[in-house]
Each structure stands twice: as C-alpha cells, then as structure tokens.
Amino acid sequence: VRSLCPLKQILHQKEDNTLIFEARFESGNLQKVVKISEFEYQLTLRTDLYTSKHTQWYYFQVSNTQAGMPYRFTIVNFTKSNSLYKCGLQPLLYSEADARKHKVGWQRTGNEIKYYKNSAGQDGHQYYSLTWTFQFPHDRDTCYFAHCYPYTYSNLQEYLVAISKDPVKSKFCKIHVLCHSLAGNIVYVLTITNPSESSKGTKRKAVILTARVHPGETNSSWIMKGFLDYILGDSGKAQLLRDSFFFRVVPMLNPDGVIVGNHRCSLTGQDLNRKYRSNMKKFYPSIWYTRNMIKRMMGERDVFLYCDIHGHNRKQNVFMYGCEGKQQAKAPNMHPRIFPLLLSKSCPDKFSFPDCSFRVQKSKKGTGRVVMWKMGINNSYTLEAS
C-alpha cells in the first residue's frame, strides 16, 4: 500500500478551478463527490465493505485548491442521529504546503458547522448531513480532510520497526506475530516486562491491552501509542511497572479494516467486538487468537487487568465501561469501580468517573470486556475516548 500512489487526474482546461478529490490510499474513505456550484461540493462516504451502513470515518485528499475562497463541503450520508459535531467538534485539515513551509500538521478547521437530519435514506436508514465552510491556506496545494487524526497500519509497522531496532527497548519489548488477518496482514502482539533474575518473573501479574478493533476510532491507536511511549520509556515509574507486571499488548486488532478505510467492521462486514464468543477462527482470526492467548495466560499467571481501547463518536471525555455482577467479589480491592476511580483521581482533567458505566447489557455479551470478565478477569474494561 505504501508504495502505490494514485495517478493524478489530468485537468483539461487551464482555467478549470474544480477541486480534484482522491481517496484511493491507505485508510482513505470517500465514495463520490458532486460539484453543486463553484465553491460548493456534496460528498458521499463509502459504507464499510460488504455492509450498507457504518458511514462515519472519512479521509480524503483534495488538490487544485484556491486560497482564501469560501468553500462549503457537505457529507450527506451519515447514519447516526447524534454527533459531537453538534457540540463543537471540527473536521481536520492537513496542508502539504503548511507542513513543508511551517512544519504544521493536522489542524481543526471549519465554520458554520451543522449536523442535521436530511431528506434522504436507504434500506430503512435515515441519513444525516454534516456541512462546514472553510478556506484553503494556499493556492494549488494538496490537502487532506479526516474525521480524526489518521493512524494507519503502516504507521504502526514503522513504530514497531523503530522499537525492534532500539538496543534498549528491544531488551524488554518482544514483538511477535499473533496471527494473520483474512487479507494476510500480520496482527502483532507485544510482550513487555523487565528481564527477571530468578523465578520471580512468573509471579508477575499480567496486564492485557488491545486497541483498534474498530478501524475508524483512530484515537484508540494514539492512546495505545501514548501508553507504549510511556511504558517503554526510562522513567522510574515505567521501570517499576515493567518490574511489577507482565504486559501483553495487541496494538491493532483489525488491520484489514484500517487499511481499507472502514469505520467499524472487518473484511467480512462484521463488528469484531461482538465476536469474542465465536469459535470461527477462520473468519475472526485476531479475536480467536487474542481470546486463546488470554486463556493460556490465565493458566500461567494472575491476570490483573484487561482493557480494550476505543474512541466514542457521541460522548465527550475519557471514561470506562466495566462489568459489575449481582454478587460482587467480597474483597473490596477487587471491586471493578476502583481502577476507574483511581484514574479519575490521578487525572481529573482528562478522565471522567461520572461518565463510566458498569452495566452488562445484553447487546454487549460478545464484547471483549464482557467475555474476559466471564472468563474470570475481574478488572475487565473498555476505555472510551471522545
């Protein structure tokens, strides 16, 4: 994917100021654009492959820009009735010229942002529109728009290569192949712990973290990267954590969905975070192998915590979903509310305890959080970030 660059479309008239759109690149998503007037365009997103829905993630390139002109873009086929775009969220813009000249990366953009029900619909789905106005910063620039900061499979691979080449980090972070996805992409698993002198290493409790089961929730990859930067660092606290715990990390559960620019599903058109009870190894390899790896580990050592990292499109803040049974464990330190409460106390400006929920709903029975809890991991969570 990395070496393939889409062919540039050729403009036939010199004075043609029509924007040129492109999304045939890694993690790109845009299906169709209609030019309404000189500076107004109507955009349609591609649904997740082999489904008729899950339009949320967008990531596309625009070239042949004119600076200082008031453009309006309207995406017309969102399917969720509510959105953070109603609460002040702005689309992201990346300008190649700004990056080159001023070292400026992605930035929020857009005025007159509205998210509203439109008159269209299909297969019983009501459609919603997102519209915004903006100005391009430079003439004849190449720009990108995205729903959230992109984090591609190639980004992950480059990050892991850097770890493996680092003489210090590679001593306590081992990178292995968990399995291959349906399209043959590697699903990586990392083992992070300081080498132990004696048999003490087997006494270390395990912490299991996974991310990016939903491809459009790129913020989960950025949180995972933040965690890895920290745990692989040389601070005293990172050293202590590596001495005390045995970390197993699956940084990207759904690489196929990430590569093709899906929002929620795998290449089978399925939400993998509802498949943790399934024994269909062939269709959901990353989920099957993750669950089995955790089962094996539970036979070898105590699993202190399991957490699957997500992004949320409609709620603000960072918060957790946990699992609370009717008969809660008698040991108060094993109560599932303790860990999120400690998080909120240590970073109250970032983590919101009131937004946490500990109900186990019927619709969530197949999620990683609930299945791991049923397998016997008391501290089993989904971490959600706005």
Tab-separated table of C-alpha atoms in Angstrom:
chain	number	residue	atom	x	y	z
A	1	VAL	CA	0.000	0.000	0.000
A	2	ARG	CA	2.776	2.397	0.942
A	3	SER	CA	4.484	2.439	-2.454
A	4	LEU	CA	1.354	2.886	-4.536
A	5	CYS	CA	0.428	6.485	-5.237
A	6	PRO	CA	-2.801	7.065	-7.148
A	7	LEU	CA	-2.384	8.589	-10.585
A	8	LYS	CA	-3.100	12.308	-10.649
A	9	GLN	CA	-6.213	13.203	-12.606
A	10	ILE	CA	-5.458	15.487	-15.544
A	11	LEU	CA	-7.250	18.823	-15.830
A	12	HIS	CA	-8.097	19.512	-19.448
A	13	GLN	CA	-8.671	23.263	-19.207
A	14	LYS	CA	-6.066	25.572	-17.768
A	15	GLU	CA	-8.628	27.777	-16.060
A	16	ASP	CA	-10.598	24.892	-14.551
A	17	ASN	CA	-10.726	25.512	-10.791
A	18	THR	CA	-12.683	22.355	-9.979
A	19	LEU	CA	-11.250	20.586	-6.945
A	20	ILE	CA	-9.772	17.140	-7.527
A	21	PHE	CA	-10.716	14.536	-4.907
A	22	GLU	CA	-8.896	11.278	-4.208
A	23	ALA	CA	-9.270	8.610	-1.508
A	24	ARG	CA	-7.637	5.526	-3.053
A	25	PHE	CA	-4.879	5.351	-0.472
A	26	GLU	CA	-4.322	3.584	2.848
A	27	SER	CA	-7.228	4.210	5.273
A	28	GLY	CA	-8.907	6.551	2.761
A	29	ASN	CA	-12.696	6.789	2.594
A	30	LEU	CA	-14.760	8.777	0.108
A	31	GLN	CA	-17.145	7.362	-2.482
A	32	LYS	CA	-18.491	10.190	-4.597
A	33	VAL	CA	-18.386	13.978	-4.968
A	34	VAL	CA	-20.881	16.209	-6.771
A	35	LYS	CA	-19.985	19.809	-7.610
A	36	ILE	CA	-23.021	21.921	-6.690
A	37	SER	CA	-21.586	25.340	-7.562
A	38	GLU	CA	-18.147	26.899	-7.988
A	39	PHE	CA	-17.202	26.548	-4.324
A	40	GLU	CA	-19.739	24.025	-3.024
A	41	TYR	CA	-19.376	20.232	-3.083
A	42	GLN	CA	-21.612	17.401	-1.912
A	43	LEU	CA	-19.734	14.334	-0.647
A	44	THR	CA	-20.879	10.744	-0.145
A	45	LEU	CA	-18.878	8.366	2.038
A	46	ARG	CA	-18.331	4.697	1.245
A	47	THR	CA	-20.047	2.315	3.645
A	48	ASP	CA	-17.952	-0.365	5.351
A	49	LEU	CA	-17.157	-3.065	2.782
A	50	TYR	CA	-19.946	-5.651	2.369
A	51	THR	CA	-22.379	-3.630	4.509
A	52	SER	CA	-24.890	-0.884	3.752
A	53	LYS	CA	-24.006	1.262	6.765
A	54	HIS	CA	-21.290	2.443	9.207
A	55	THR	CA	-20.536	5.743	7.481
A	56	GLN	CA	-18.600	7.833	9.975
A	57	TRP	CA	-14.908	7.706	9.118
A	58	TYR	CA	-13.746	9.920	6.250
A	59	TYR	CA	-10.238	10.617	4.991
A	60	PHE	CA	-9.604	12.076	1.546
A	61	GLN	CA	-7.264	14.240	-0.499
A	62	VAL	CA	-8.163	17.483	-2.271
A	63	SER	CA	-5.957	19.235	-4.840
A	64	ASN	CA	-6.194	22.181	-7.266
A	65	THR	CA	-7.129	24.460	-4.353
A	66	GLN	CA	-7.672	28.216	-4.377
A	67	ALA	CA	-6.597	30.137	-1.294
A	68	GLY	CA	-8.930	32.500	0.535
A	69	MET	CA	-12.131	31.401	-1.221
A	70	PRO	CA	-15.176	30.358	0.894
A	71	TYR	CA	-15.688	26.646	0.161
A	72	ARG	CA	-18.554	24.579	1.550
A	73	PHE	CA	-18.426	20.786	1.897
A	74	THR	CA	-21.484	18.715	2.854
A	75	ILE	CA	-21.234	14.990	3.636
A	76	VAL	CA	-24.743	13.636	3.063
A	77	ASN	CA	-24.885	10.003	4.247
A	78	PHE	CA	-24.056	9.751	7.954
A	79	THR	CA	-26.356	7.287	9.744
A	80	LYS	CA	-26.068	8.307	13.413
A	81	SER	CA	-28.727	10.668	14.721
A	82	ASN	CA	-26.348	12.413	17.093
A	83	SER	CA	-22.769	13.582	16.777
A	84	LEU	CA	-20.050	15.535	18.548
A	85	TYR	CA	-20.153	17.836	15.507
A	86	LYS	CA	-23.200	19.308	17.275
A	87	CYS	CA	-21.014	20.065	20.326
A	88	GLY	CA	-18.174	21.945	18.666
A	89	LEU	CA	-16.138	19.165	17.018
A	90	GLN	CA	-14.466	20.350	13.793
A	91	PRO	CA	-13.152	18.377	10.811
A	92	LEU	CA	-9.377	18.000	10.499
A	93	LEU	CA	-7.329	19.571	7.692
A	94	TYR	CA	-3.736	18.825	6.647
A	95	SER	CA	-1.982	21.088	4.133
A	96	GLU	CA	1.131	19.771	2.378
A	97	ALA	CA	2.321	23.362	1.825
A	98	ASP	CA	1.877	24.248	5.526
A	99	ALA	CA	3.698	21.068	6.525
A	100	ARG	CA	6.585	21.891	4.185
A	101	LYS	CA	6.903	25.614	4.924
A	102	HIS	CA	5.818	25.925	8.554
A	103	LYS	CA	6.071	22.359	9.959
A	104	VAL	CA	2.325	22.499	10.705
A	105	GLY	CA	0.455	19.187	10.743
A	106	TRP	CA	-3.218	18.363	11.197
A	107	GLN	CA	-5.402	21.190	12.498
A	108	ARG	CA	-9.098	21.631	13.217
A	109	THR	CA	-10.936	23.727	10.674
A	110	GLY	CA	-14.409	24.835	9.673
A	111	ASN	CA	-17.094	27.423	10.397
A	112	GLU	CA	-20.884	27.235	10.224
A	113	ILE	CA	-20.685	23.554	11.163
A	114	LYS	CA	-24.076	21.861	11.227
A	115	TYR	CA	-25.089	18.221	11.675
A	116	TYR	CA	-28.740	17.603	10.764
A	117	LYS	CA	-31.284	15.102	9.510
A	118	ASN	CA	-31.704	15.333	5.732
A	119	SER	CA	-34.474	14.108	3.459
A	120	ALA	CA	-32.573	11.068	2.144
A	121	GLY	CA	-32.467	7.488	3.354
A	122	GLN	CA	-31.861	3.936	2.177
A	123	ASP	CA	-32.732	0.400	3.369
A	124	GLY	CA	-34.640	1.877	6.296
A	125	HIS	CA	-31.688	4.064	7.362
A	126	GLN	CA	-32.316	7.770	7.846
A	127	TYR	CA	-29.402	9.876	6.588
A	128	TYR	CA	-27.808	12.848	8.311
A	129	SER	CA	-25.631	15.585	6.839
A	130	LEU	CA	-22.518	17.305	8.117
A	131	THR	CA	-21.781	20.662	6.494
A	132	TRP	CA	-18.992	23.179	7.056
A	133	THR	CA	-17.374	26.195	5.383
A	134	PHE	CA	-13.624	26.881	5.285
A	135	GLN	CA	-10.796	28.426	3.275
A	136	PHE	CA	-7.750	26.637	1.919
A	137	PRO	CA	-4.487	28.217	3.159
A	138	HIS	CA	-2.607	28.060	-0.195
A	139	ASP	CA	-3.220	28.092	-3.951
A	140	ARG	CA	-2.589	24.856	-5.877
A	141	ASP	CA	-1.985	22.999	-2.624
A	142	THR	CA	-2.704	19.339	-1.845
A	143	CYS	CA	-4.761	18.984	1.330
A	144	TYR	CA	-6.356	16.174	3.317
A	145	PHE	CA	-9.515	16.065	5.415
A	146	ALA	CA	-10.220	13.492	8.127
A	147	HIS	CA	-12.746	12.690	10.861
A	148	CYS	CA	-9.986	12.082	13.427
A	149	TYR	CA	-6.171	12.088	13.295
A	150	PRO	CA	-5.297	9.197	10.931
A	151	TYR	CA	-3.186	6.315	12.217
A	152	THR	CA	-2.558	3.706	9.521
A	153	TYR	CA	-1.268	0.145	9.567
A	154	SER	CA	1.957	1.493	8.005
A	155	ASN	CA	2.279	3.955	10.922
A	156	LEU	CA	2.106	1.005	13.323
A	157	GLN	CA	4.659	-1.018	11.345
A	158	GLU	CA	7.123	1.897	11.306
A	159	TYR	CA	6.671	2.326	15.061
A	160	LEU	CA	7.334	-1.362	15.730
A	161	VAL	CA	10.405	-1.402	13.463
A	162	ALA	CA	11.828	1.519	15.482
A	163	ILE	CA	11.291	-0.444	18.739
A	164	SER	CA	12.930	-3.587	17.354
A	165	LYS	CA	15.979	-1.567	16.224
A	166	ASP	CA	16.328	0.209	19.573
A	167	PRO	CA	19.093	-1.569	21.568
A	168	VAL	CA	17.494	-0.684	24.931
A	169	LYS	CA	13.760	-1.085	24.240
A	170	SER	CA	14.184	-4.364	22.334
A	171	LYS	CA	15.577	-5.972	25.525
A	172	PHE	CA	12.272	-5.711	27.386
A	173	CYS	CA	9.780	-5.429	24.485
A	174	LYS	CA	9.459	-8.528	22.313
A	175	ILE	CA	7.368	-8.276	19.141
A	176	HIS	CA	5.705	-11.440	17.819
A	177	VAL	CA	3.137	-12.444	15.208
A	178	LEU	CA	-0.160	-13.264	16.935
A	179	CYS	CA	-1.775	-14.387	13.662
A	180	HIS	CA	-2.525	-13.241	10.124
A	181	SER	CA	-5.731	-11.415	9.199
A	182	LEU	CA	-8.088	-12.562	6.431
A	183	ALA	CA	-6.162	-10.434	3.924
A	184	GLY	CA	-2.846	-11.834	5.164
A	185	ASN	CA	-1.771	-8.826	7.232
A	186	ILE	CA	0.189	-9.515	10.414
A	187	VAL	CA	-1.607	-8.987	13.726
A	188	TYR	CA	1.210	-8.118	16.132
A	189	VAL	CA	1.455	-8.927	19.836
A	190	LEU	CA	3.977	-7.278	22.156
A	191	THR	CA	5.331	-8.718	25.406
A	192	ILE	CA	6.715	-6.027	27.707
A	193	THR	CA	8.425	-6.799	31.030
A	194	ASN	CA	11.894	-6.334	32.511
A	195	PRO	CA	14.041	-9.467	32.385
A	196	SER	CA	13.960	-11.152	35.790
A	197	GLU	CA	16.915	-12.697	37.560
A	198	SER	CA	15.010	-15.557	39.180
A	199	SER	CA	11.686	-17.356	39.081
A	200	LYS	CA	10.078	-14.118	40.290
A	201	GLY	CA	9.116	-13.338	36.693
A	202	THR	CA	6.381	-15.984	36.676
A	203	LYS	CA	4.839	-14.378	39.766
A	204	ARG	CA	4.289	-11.083	37.956
A	205	LYS	CA	0.628	-10.401	37.294
A	206	ALA	CA	-0.400	-9.804	33.690
A	207	VAL	CA	-1.936	-6.669	32.184
A	208	ILE	CA	-3.527	-7.136	28.742
A	209	LEU	CA	-4.246	-4.193	26.445
A	210	THR	CA	-5.805	-4.240	22.975
A	211	ALA	CA	-6.799	-1.462	20.550
A	212	ARG	CA	-8.249	-0.587	17.166
A	213	VAL	CA	-10.875	-3.288	16.812
A	214	HIS	CA	-12.980	-0.509	15.201
A	215	PRO	CA	-10.895	0.987	12.352
A	216	GLY	CA	-12.478	4.475	12.335
A	217	GLU	CA	-11.669	5.008	16.023
A	218	THR	CA	-8.123	6.162	15.312
A	219	ASN	CA	-7.900	7.878	18.708
A	220	SER	CA	-7.567	4.375	20.218
A	221	SER	CA	-4.285	3.918	18.307
A	222	TRP	CA	-2.981	7.275	19.525
A	223	ILE	CA	-3.800	6.327	23.136
A	224	MET	CA	-2.084	2.978	22.611
A	225	LYS	CA	0.967	4.784	21.192
A	226	GLY	CA	0.977	7.088	24.237
A	227	PHE	CA	0.866	4.078	26.543
A	228	LEU	CA	3.707	2.339	24.659
A	229	ASP	CA	5.848	5.512	24.600
A	230	TYR	CA	5.420	5.673	28.375
A	231	ILE	CA	5.890	2.018	29.310
A	232	LEU	CA	8.965	1.708	27.035
A	233	GLY	CA	10.475	4.903	28.485
A	234	ASP	CA	13.238	5.164	31.064
A	235	SER	CA	11.290	6.926	33.837
A	236	GLY	CA	11.354	5.386	37.311
A	237	LYS	CA	7.627	4.669	37.145
A	238	ALA	CA	7.926	2.863	33.799
A	239	GLN	CA	10.796	0.768	35.215
A	240	LEU	CA	8.705	-0.078	38.283
A	241	LEU	CA	5.735	-1.113	36.123
A	242	ARG	CA	7.953	-3.359	33.985
A	243	ASP	CA	9.440	-4.888	37.151
A	244	SER	CA	5.988	-5.471	38.660
A	245	PHE	CA	3.853	-6.566	35.697
A	246	PHE	CA	3.901	-8.679	32.579
A	247	PHE	CA	2.277	-6.651	29.763
A	248	ARG	CA	0.718	-8.254	26.680
A	249	VAL	CA	-0.364	-5.747	24.037
A	250	VAL	CA	-2.244	-6.211	20.741
A	251	PRO	CA	-1.999	-2.712	19.215
A	252	MET	CA	-4.199	-3.268	16.117
A	253	LEU	CA	-6.866	-5.979	16.175
A	254	ASN	CA	-8.411	-5.135	12.798
A	255	PRO	CA	-5.618	-4.200	10.326
A	256	ASP	CA	-7.731	-5.094	7.267
A	257	GLY	CA	-10.485	-2.671	8.262
A	258	VAL	CA	-7.897	0.021	8.997
A	259	ILE	CA	-6.218	-0.380	5.588
A	260	VAL	CA	-9.432	-0.212	3.531
A	261	GLY	CA	-10.825	2.768	5.469
A	262	ASN	CA	-13.749	1.034	7.192
A	263	HIS	CA	-15.323	2.658	10.222
A	264	ARG	CA	-16.430	-0.343	12.274
A	265	CYS	CA	-16.150	-3.697	10.501
A	266	SER	CA	-13.703	-6.324	9.296
A	267	LEU	CA	-13.474	-7.616	5.721
A	268	THR	CA	-16.397	-9.958	6.420
A	269	GLY	CA	-18.580	-6.915	7.175
A	270	GLN	CA	-18.729	-7.942	10.854
A	271	ASP	CA	-18.166	-5.969	14.052
A	272	LEU	CA	-15.260	-7.933	15.566
A	273	ASN	CA	-16.037	-6.581	19.037
A	274	ARG	CA	-19.171	-8.755	19.071
A	275	LYS	CA	-17.320	-11.962	18.151
A	276	TYR	CA	-15.380	-12.866	21.297
A	277	ARG	CA	-17.711	-15.796	21.996
A	278	SER	CA	-17.320	-17.157	18.466
A	279	ASN	CA	-15.241	-20.240	17.657
A	280	MET	CA	-14.951	-19.295	13.979
A	281	LYS	CA	-11.181	-18.989	13.923
A	282	LYS	CA	-11.156	-18.764	10.123
A	283	PHE	CA	-13.407	-15.666	9.926
A	284	TYR	CA	-12.244	-13.759	13.012
A	285	PRO	CA	-8.602	-14.827	13.462
A	286	SER	CA	-7.391	-11.837	15.536
A	287	ILE	CA	-10.275	-12.233	18.000
A	288	TRP	CA	-9.937	-16.010	18.264
A	289	TYR	CA	-6.170	-15.853	18.829
A	290	THR	CA	-6.442	-12.989	21.335
A	291	ARG	CA	-9.000	-14.851	23.432
A	292	ASN	CA	-6.951	-18.059	23.332
A	293	MET	CA	-3.736	-16.224	24.212
A	294	ILE	CA	-5.512	-14.745	27.269
A	295	LYS	CA	-6.944	-18.155	28.257
A	296	ARG	CA	-3.444	-19.651	28.120
A	297	MET	CA	-2.016	-16.814	30.148
A	298	MET	CA	-4.663	-17.237	32.849
A	299	GLY	CA	-3.311	-20.771	33.315
A	300	GLU	CA	0.202	-19.433	33.832
A	301	ARG	CA	-0.285	-16.314	35.992
A	302	ASP	CA	-2.876	-13.975	37.534
A	303	VAL	CA	-4.356	-11.519	35.045
A	304	PHE	CA	-4.727	-8.259	36.969
A	305	LEU	CA	-6.366	-6.166	34.246
A	306	TYR	CA	-7.736	-6.382	30.705
A	307	CYS	CA	-8.559	-3.210	28.772
A	308	ASP	CA	-9.716	-2.713	25.173
A	309	ILE	CA	-9.228	0.859	23.889
A	310	HIS	CA	-11.885	2.611	21.765
A	311	GLY	CA	-12.977	6.024	20.519
A	312	HIS	CA	-16.503	7.392	21.055
A	313	ASN	CA	-18.310	9.467	18.434
A	314	ARG	CA	-21.165	10.833	20.510
A	315	LYS	CA	-19.941	11.225	24.103
A	316	GLN	CA	-17.374	13.643	25.471
A	317	ASN	CA	-14.468	12.945	27.851
A	318	VAL	CA	-12.410	9.816	28.521
A	319	PHE	CA	-14.239	7.128	30.533
A	320	MET	CA	-14.561	3.383	31.046
A	321	TYR	CA	-17.126	0.641	30.779
A	322	GLY	CA	-16.630	-2.110	33.354
A	323	CYS	CA	-18.529	-5.209	34.459
A	324	GLU	CA	-20.398	-5.481	37.726
A	325	GLY	CA	-22.156	-8.671	38.767
A	326	LYS	CA	-25.054	-9.005	41.180
A	327	GLN	CA	-22.785	-10.859	43.605
A	328	GLN	CA	-19.755	-8.604	43.695
A	329	ALA	CA	-16.466	-10.094	44.961
A	330	LYS	CA	-16.151	-9.753	48.735
A	331	ALA	CA	-12.614	-8.346	48.552
A	332	PRO	CA	-13.222	-4.576	48.228
A	333	ASN	CA	-9.916	-4.016	46.389
A	334	MET	CA	-11.231	-6.252	43.573
A	335	HIS	CA	-14.282	-4.059	43.001
A	336	PRO	CA	-14.411	-3.059	39.292
A	337	ARG	CA	-15.065	0.614	40.144
A	338	ILE	CA	-11.741	1.018	41.968
A	339	PHE	CA	-9.428	1.262	38.942
A	340	PRO	CA	-11.507	3.895	37.044
A	341	LEU	CA	-11.907	5.850	40.302
A	342	LEU	CA	-8.116	5.913	40.763
A	343	LEU	CA	-7.722	7.063	37.169
A	344	SER	CA	-10.134	9.946	37.710
A	345	LYS	CA	-8.297	10.953	40.905
A	346	SER	CA	-4.883	10.947	39.221
A	347	CYS	CA	-6.001	12.874	36.103
A	348	PRO	CA	-9.331	14.623	36.832
A	349	ASP	CA	-8.901	16.999	33.868
A	350	LYS	CA	-8.813	14.065	31.432
A	351	PHE	CA	-10.785	11.174	32.895
A	352	SER	CA	-14.444	11.407	33.905
A	353	PHE	CA	-15.689	8.921	36.510
A	354	PRO	CA	-19.362	10.079	36.230
A	355	ASP	CA	-19.328	9.009	32.563
A	356	CYS	CA	-18.275	5.452	33.453
A	357	SER	CA	-20.812	2.644	33.363
A	358	PHE	CA	-20.648	-0.852	34.881
A	359	ARG	CA	-23.801	-2.445	33.488
A	360	VAL	CA	-23.525	-5.591	31.406
A	361	GLN	CA	-26.086	-5.136	28.640
A	362	LYS	CA	-27.407	-7.985	26.541
A	363	SER	CA	-26.167	-6.324	23.332
A	364	LYS	CA	-22.595	-6.309	24.725
A	365	LYS	CA	-22.409	-10.037	25.584
A	366	GLY	CA	-19.955	-10.738	22.740
A	367	THR	CA	-17.554	-7.873	23.516
A	368	GLY	CA	-14.013	-8.418	24.753
A	369	ARG	CA	-14.797	-6.706	28.046
A	370	VAL	CA	-17.744	-8.969	28.944
A	371	VAL	CA	-16.215	-12.220	27.646
A	372	MET	CA	-12.947	-11.664	29.566
A	373	TRP	CA	-14.944	-10.845	32.699
A	374	LYS	CA	-16.925	-14.069	32.308
A	375	MET	CA	-13.625	-15.930	31.862
A	376	GLY	CA	-12.642	-14.666	35.315
A	377	ILE	CA	-10.821	-11.332	34.851
A	378	ASN	CA	-12.393	-9.045	37.428
A	379	ASN	CA	-10.848	-5.789	36.190
A	380	SER	CA	-12.122	-6.050	32.612
A	381	TYR	CA	-12.715	-2.731	30.819
A	382	THR	CA	-13.402	-0.826	27.650
A	383	LEU	CA	-11.643	2.544	27.647
A	384	GLU	CA	-13.534	5.131	25.594
A	385	ALA	CA	-12.131	8.492	24.461
A	386	SER	CA	-14.012	11.351	22.837
